[in-house]
PDB file of C-alpha atoms in Angstrom:
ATOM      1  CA  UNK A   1       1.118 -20.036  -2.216  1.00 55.00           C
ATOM      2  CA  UNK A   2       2.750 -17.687   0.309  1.00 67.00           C
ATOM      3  CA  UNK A   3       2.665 -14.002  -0.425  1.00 76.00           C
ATOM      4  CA  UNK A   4       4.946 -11.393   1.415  1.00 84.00           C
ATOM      5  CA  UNK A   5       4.580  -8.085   2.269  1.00 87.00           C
ATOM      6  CA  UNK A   6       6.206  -5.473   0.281  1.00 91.00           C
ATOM      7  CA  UNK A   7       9.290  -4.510   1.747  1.00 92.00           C
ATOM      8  CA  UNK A   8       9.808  -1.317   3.141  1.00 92.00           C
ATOM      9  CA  UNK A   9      12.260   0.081   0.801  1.00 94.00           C
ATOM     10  CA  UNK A  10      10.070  -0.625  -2.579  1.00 94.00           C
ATOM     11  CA  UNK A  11       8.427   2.909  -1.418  1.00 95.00           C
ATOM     12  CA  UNK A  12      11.212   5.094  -1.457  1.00 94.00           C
ATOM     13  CA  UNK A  13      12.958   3.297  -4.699  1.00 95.00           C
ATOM     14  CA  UNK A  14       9.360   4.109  -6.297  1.00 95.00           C
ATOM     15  CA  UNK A  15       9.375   7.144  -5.105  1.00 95.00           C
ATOM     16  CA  UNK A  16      12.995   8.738  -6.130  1.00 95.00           C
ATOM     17  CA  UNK A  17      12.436   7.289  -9.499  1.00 96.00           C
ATOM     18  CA  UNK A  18       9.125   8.911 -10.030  1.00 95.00           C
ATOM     19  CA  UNK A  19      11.066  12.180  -8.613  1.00 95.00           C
ATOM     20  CA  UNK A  20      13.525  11.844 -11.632  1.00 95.00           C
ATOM     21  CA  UNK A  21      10.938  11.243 -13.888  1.00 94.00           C
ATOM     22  CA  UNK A  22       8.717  14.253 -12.880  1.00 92.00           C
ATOM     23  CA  UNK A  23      12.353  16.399 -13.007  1.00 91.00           C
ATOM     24  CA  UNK A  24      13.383  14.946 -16.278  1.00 91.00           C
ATOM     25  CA  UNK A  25       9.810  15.731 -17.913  1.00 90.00           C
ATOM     26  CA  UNK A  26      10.163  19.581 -16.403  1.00 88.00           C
ATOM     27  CA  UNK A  27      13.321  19.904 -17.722  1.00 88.00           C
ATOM     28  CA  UNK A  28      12.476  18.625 -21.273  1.00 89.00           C
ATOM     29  CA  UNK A  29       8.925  21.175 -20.684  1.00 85.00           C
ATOM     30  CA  UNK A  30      11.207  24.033 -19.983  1.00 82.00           C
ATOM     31  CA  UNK A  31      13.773  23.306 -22.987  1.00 88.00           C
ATOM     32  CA  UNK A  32      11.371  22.359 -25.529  1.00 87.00           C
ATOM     33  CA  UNK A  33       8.234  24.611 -24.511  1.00 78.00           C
ATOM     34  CA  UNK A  34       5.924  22.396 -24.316  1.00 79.00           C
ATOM     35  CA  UNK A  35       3.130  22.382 -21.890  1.00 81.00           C
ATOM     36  CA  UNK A  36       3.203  18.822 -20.371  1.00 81.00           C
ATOM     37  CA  UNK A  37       3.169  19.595 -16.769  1.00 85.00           C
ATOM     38  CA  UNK A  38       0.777  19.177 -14.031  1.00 87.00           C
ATOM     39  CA  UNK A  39      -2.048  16.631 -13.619  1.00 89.00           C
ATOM     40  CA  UNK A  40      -5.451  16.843 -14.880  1.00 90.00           C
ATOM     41  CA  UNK A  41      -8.457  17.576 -12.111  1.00 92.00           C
ATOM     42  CA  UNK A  42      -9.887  14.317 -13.454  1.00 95.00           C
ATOM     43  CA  UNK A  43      -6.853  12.669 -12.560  1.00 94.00           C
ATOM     44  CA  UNK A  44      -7.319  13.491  -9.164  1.00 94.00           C
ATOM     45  CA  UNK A  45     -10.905  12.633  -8.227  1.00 96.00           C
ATOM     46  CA  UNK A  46      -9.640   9.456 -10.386  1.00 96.00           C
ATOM     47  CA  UNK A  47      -6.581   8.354  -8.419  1.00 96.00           C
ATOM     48  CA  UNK A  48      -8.857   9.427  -4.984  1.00 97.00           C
ATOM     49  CA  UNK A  49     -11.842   7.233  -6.132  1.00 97.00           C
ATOM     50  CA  UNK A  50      -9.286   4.286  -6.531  1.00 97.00           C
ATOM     51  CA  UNK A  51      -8.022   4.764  -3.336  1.00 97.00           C
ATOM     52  CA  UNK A  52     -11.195   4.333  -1.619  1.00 97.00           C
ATOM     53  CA  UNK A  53     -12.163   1.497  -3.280  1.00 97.00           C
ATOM     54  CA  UNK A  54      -9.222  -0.123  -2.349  1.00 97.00           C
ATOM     55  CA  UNK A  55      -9.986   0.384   1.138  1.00 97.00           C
ATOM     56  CA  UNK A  56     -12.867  -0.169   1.597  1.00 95.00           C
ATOM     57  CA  UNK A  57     -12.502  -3.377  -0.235  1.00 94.00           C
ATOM     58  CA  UNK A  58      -9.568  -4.357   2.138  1.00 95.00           C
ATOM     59  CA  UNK A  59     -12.116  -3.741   5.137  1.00 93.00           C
ATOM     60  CA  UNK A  60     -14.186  -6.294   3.563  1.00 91.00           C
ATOM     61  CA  UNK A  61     -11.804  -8.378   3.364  1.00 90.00           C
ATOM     62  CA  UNK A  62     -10.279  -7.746   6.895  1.00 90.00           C
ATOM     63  CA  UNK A  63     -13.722  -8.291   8.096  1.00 87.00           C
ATOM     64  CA  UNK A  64     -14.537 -11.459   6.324  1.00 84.00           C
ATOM     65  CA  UNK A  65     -10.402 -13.150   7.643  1.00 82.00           C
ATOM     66  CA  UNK A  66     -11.431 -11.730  11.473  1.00 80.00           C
ATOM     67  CA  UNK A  67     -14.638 -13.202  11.549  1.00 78.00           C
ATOM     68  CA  UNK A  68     -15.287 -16.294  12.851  1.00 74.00           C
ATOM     69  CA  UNK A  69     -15.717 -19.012  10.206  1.00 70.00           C
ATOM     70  CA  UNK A  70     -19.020 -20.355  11.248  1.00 73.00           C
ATOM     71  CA  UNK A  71     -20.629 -17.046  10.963  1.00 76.00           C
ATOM     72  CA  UNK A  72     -19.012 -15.722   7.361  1.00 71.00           C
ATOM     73  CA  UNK A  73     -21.233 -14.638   4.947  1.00 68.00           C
ATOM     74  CA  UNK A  74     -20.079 -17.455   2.149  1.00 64.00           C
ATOM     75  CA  UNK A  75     -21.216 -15.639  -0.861  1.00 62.00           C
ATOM     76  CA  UNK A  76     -19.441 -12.002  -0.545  1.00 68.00           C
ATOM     77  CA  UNK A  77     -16.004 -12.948  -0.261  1.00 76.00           C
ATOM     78  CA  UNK A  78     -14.129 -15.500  -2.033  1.00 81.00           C
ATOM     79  CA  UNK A  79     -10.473 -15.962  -1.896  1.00 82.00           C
ATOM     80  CA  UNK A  80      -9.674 -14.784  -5.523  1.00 89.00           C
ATOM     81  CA  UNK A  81     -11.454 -11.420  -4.536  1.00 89.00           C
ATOM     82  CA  UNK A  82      -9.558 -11.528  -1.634  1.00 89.00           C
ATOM     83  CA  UNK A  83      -6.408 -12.025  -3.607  1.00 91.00           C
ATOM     84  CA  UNK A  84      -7.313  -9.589  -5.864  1.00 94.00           C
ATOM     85  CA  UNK A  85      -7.762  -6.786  -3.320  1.00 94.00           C
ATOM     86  CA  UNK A  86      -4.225  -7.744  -1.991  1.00 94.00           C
ATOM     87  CA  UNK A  87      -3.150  -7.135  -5.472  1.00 95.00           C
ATOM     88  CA  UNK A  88      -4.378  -3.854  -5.747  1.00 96.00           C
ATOM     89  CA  UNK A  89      -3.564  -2.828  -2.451  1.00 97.00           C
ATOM     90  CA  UNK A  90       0.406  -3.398  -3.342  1.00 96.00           C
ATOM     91  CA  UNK A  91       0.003  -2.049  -6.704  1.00 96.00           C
ATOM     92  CA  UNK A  92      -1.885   1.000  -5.074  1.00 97.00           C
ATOM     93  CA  UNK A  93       1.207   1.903  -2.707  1.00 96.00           C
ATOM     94  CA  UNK A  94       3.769   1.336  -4.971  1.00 97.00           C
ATOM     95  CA  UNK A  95       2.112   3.402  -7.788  1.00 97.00           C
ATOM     96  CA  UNK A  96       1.289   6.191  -5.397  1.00 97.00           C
ATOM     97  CA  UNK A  97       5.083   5.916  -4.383  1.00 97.00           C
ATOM     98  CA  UNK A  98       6.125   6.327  -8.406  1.00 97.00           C
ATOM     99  CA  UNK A  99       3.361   8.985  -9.076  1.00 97.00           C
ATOM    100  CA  UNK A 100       3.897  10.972  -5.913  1.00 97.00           C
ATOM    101  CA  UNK A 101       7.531  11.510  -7.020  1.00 96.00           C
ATOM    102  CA  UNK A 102       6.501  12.055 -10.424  1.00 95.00           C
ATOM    103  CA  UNK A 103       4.550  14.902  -9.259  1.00 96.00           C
ATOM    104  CA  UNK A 104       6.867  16.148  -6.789  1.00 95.00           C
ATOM    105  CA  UNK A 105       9.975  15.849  -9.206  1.00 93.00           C
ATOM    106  CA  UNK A 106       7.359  18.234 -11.537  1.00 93.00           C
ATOM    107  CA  UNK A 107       6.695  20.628  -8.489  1.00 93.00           C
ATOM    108  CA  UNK A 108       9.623  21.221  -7.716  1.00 92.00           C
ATOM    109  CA  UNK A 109      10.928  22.170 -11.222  1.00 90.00           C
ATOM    110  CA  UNK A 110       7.763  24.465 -11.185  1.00 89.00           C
ATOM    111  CA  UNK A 111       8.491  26.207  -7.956  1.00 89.00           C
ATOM    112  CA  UNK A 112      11.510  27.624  -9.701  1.00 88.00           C
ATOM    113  CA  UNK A 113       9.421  29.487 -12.388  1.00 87.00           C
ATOM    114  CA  UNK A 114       6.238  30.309 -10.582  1.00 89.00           C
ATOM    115  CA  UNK A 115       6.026  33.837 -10.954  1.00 92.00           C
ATOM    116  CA  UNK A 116       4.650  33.086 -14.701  1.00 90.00           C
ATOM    117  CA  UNK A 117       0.651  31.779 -14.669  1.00 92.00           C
ATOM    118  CA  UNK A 118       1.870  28.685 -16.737  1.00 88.00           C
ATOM    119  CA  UNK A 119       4.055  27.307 -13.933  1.00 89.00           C
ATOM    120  CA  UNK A 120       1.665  28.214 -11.224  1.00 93.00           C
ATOM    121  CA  UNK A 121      -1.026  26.877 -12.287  1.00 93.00           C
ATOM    122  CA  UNK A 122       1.532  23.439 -12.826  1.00 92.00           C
ATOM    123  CA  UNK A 123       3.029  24.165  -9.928  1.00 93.00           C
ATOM    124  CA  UNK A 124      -0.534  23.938  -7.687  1.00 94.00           C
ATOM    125  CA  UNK A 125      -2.046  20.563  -9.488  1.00 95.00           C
ATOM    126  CA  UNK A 126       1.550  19.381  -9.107  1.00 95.00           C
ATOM    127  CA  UNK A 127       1.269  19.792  -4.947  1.00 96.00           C
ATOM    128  CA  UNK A 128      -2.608  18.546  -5.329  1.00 96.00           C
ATOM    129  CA  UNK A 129      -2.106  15.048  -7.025  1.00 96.00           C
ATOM    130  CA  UNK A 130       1.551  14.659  -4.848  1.00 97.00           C
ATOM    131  CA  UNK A 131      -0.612  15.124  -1.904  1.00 97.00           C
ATOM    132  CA  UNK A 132      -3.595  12.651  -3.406  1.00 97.00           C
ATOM    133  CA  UNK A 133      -1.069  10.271  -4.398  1.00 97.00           C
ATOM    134  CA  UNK A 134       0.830  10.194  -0.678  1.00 97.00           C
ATOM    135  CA  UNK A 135      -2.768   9.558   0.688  1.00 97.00           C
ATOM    136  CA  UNK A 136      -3.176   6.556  -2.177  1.00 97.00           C
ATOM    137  CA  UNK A 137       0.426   4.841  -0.895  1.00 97.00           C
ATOM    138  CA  UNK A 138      -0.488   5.360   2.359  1.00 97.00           C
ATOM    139  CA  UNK A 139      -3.958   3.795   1.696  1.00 98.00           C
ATOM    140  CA  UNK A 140      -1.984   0.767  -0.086  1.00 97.00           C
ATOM    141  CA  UNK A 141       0.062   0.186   2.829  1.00 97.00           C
ATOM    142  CA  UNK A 142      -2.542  -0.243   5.238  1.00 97.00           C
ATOM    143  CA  UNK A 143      -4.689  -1.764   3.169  1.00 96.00           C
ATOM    144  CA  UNK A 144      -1.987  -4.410   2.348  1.00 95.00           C
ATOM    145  CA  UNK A 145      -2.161  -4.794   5.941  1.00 93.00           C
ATOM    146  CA  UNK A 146      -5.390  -5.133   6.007  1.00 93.00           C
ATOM    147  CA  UNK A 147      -5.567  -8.026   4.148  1.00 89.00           C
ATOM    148  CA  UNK A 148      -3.186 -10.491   5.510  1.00 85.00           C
ATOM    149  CA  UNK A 149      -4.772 -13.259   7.330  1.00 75.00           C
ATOM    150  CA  UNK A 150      -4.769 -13.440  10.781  1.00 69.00           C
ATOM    151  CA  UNK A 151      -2.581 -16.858  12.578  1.00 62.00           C
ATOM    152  CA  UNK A 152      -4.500 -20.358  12.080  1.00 63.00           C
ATOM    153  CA  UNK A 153      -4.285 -22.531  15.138  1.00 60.00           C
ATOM    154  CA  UNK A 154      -2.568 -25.245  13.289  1.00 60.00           C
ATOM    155  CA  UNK A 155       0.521 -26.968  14.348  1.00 61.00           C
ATOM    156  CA  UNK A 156       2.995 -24.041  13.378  1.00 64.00           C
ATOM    157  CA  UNK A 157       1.433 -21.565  15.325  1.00 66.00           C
ATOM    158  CA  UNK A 158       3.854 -19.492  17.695  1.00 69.00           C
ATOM    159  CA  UNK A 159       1.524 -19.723  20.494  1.00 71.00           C
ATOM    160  CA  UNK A 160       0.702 -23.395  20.091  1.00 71.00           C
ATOM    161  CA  UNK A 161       4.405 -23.662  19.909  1.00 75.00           C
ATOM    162  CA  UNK A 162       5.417 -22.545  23.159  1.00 80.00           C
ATOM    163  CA  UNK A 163       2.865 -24.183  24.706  1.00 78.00           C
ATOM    164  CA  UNK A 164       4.031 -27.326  23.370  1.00 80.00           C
ATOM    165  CA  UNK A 165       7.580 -26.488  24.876  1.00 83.00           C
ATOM    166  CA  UNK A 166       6.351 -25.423  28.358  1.00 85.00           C
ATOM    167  CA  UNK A 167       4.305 -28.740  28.365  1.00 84.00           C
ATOM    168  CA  UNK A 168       7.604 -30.436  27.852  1.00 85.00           C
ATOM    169  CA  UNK A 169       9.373 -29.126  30.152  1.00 84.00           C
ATOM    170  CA  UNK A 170       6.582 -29.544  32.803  1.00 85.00           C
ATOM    171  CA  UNK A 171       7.073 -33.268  32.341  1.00 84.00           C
ATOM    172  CA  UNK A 172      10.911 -33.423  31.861  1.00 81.00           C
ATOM    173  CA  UNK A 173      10.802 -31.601  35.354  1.00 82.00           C
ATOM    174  CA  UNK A 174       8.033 -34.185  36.600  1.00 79.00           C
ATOM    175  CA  UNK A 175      10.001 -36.884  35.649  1.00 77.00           C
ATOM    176  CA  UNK A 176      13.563 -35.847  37.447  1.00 76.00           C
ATOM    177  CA  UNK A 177      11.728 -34.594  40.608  1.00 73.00           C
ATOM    178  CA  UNK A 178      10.098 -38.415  41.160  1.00 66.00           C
TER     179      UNK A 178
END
């Protein structure tokens, strides 16, 4: 099974739809008076805890591919944890895309009303989880990263590759100089 990276442009998709989400709940907040807005403290320390463990379970797993076979602890790491921190480390930077929008569609909205305590207060655990939830994509990026295996030395390898084509040549050119 070959997994990709996520592309580039996943993030910003994610992200402009969370925006519109975040805007379209302010908007409904402000029409309906309702008091939906901001982000719990608990979601913070939540979403910042996650993000941690997602790294530092992606340096495990960075450490464990780098290391060289004969000396791997077999026990710690096995490839479905492996897998499994790959999975979270995608699902980590494209939520954090979604949510940082989300929060950042909801800022913005407040910004426009902050002179009353309601919106303020939305308006400041708004910026605080957009600016935990940045930090969580960026964490799933480079965690992804992180987790991707470095080259074998089989048979497909780049290097091996050229070196198979300059060994070639060094005979073709052998061969026409005799």
């Amino acid at each position: 099974m070959s997994v990709k990276r996520t592309p580039w442009w996943y993030y910003p998709v994610s992200l402009v739809i969370g925006a519109l989400g975040g805007l379209g709940l302010a908007v409904v907040d402000e029409r309906m008076a309702t008091s939906l807005l901001g982000a719990p403290w608990f979601v913070d320390l939540l979403l910042l805890v996650l993000g941690i463990v997602v790294l530092v379970l992606a340096l495990q797993v960075h450490a464990y591919a780098n290391t060289d076979p004969a000396k791997r602890p077999h026990a710690f790491i096995n490839p479905q944890r492996a897998m499994m921190t790959l999975v979270c480390a995608k699902a980590l930077g494209l939520a954090g895309a979604a949510l940082a929008g989300w929060y950042g569609g909801q800022a913005v909205m407040c910004l426009m009303h902050v002179e009353a305590s309601y919106y303020h207060d939305a308006a400041v655990e708004c910026v605080i989880a957009l600016v935990i939830c940045v930090i969580d994509m960026i964490i799933g990026i480079v965690s992804e990263s992180l987790c991707q295996l470095p080259p074998d030395e089989g048979a497909e390898n780049p290097k091996l590759k050229r070196a198979e084509r300059r060994r070639r040549m060094q005979q073709a050119t052998a061969k026409t100089s005799e």
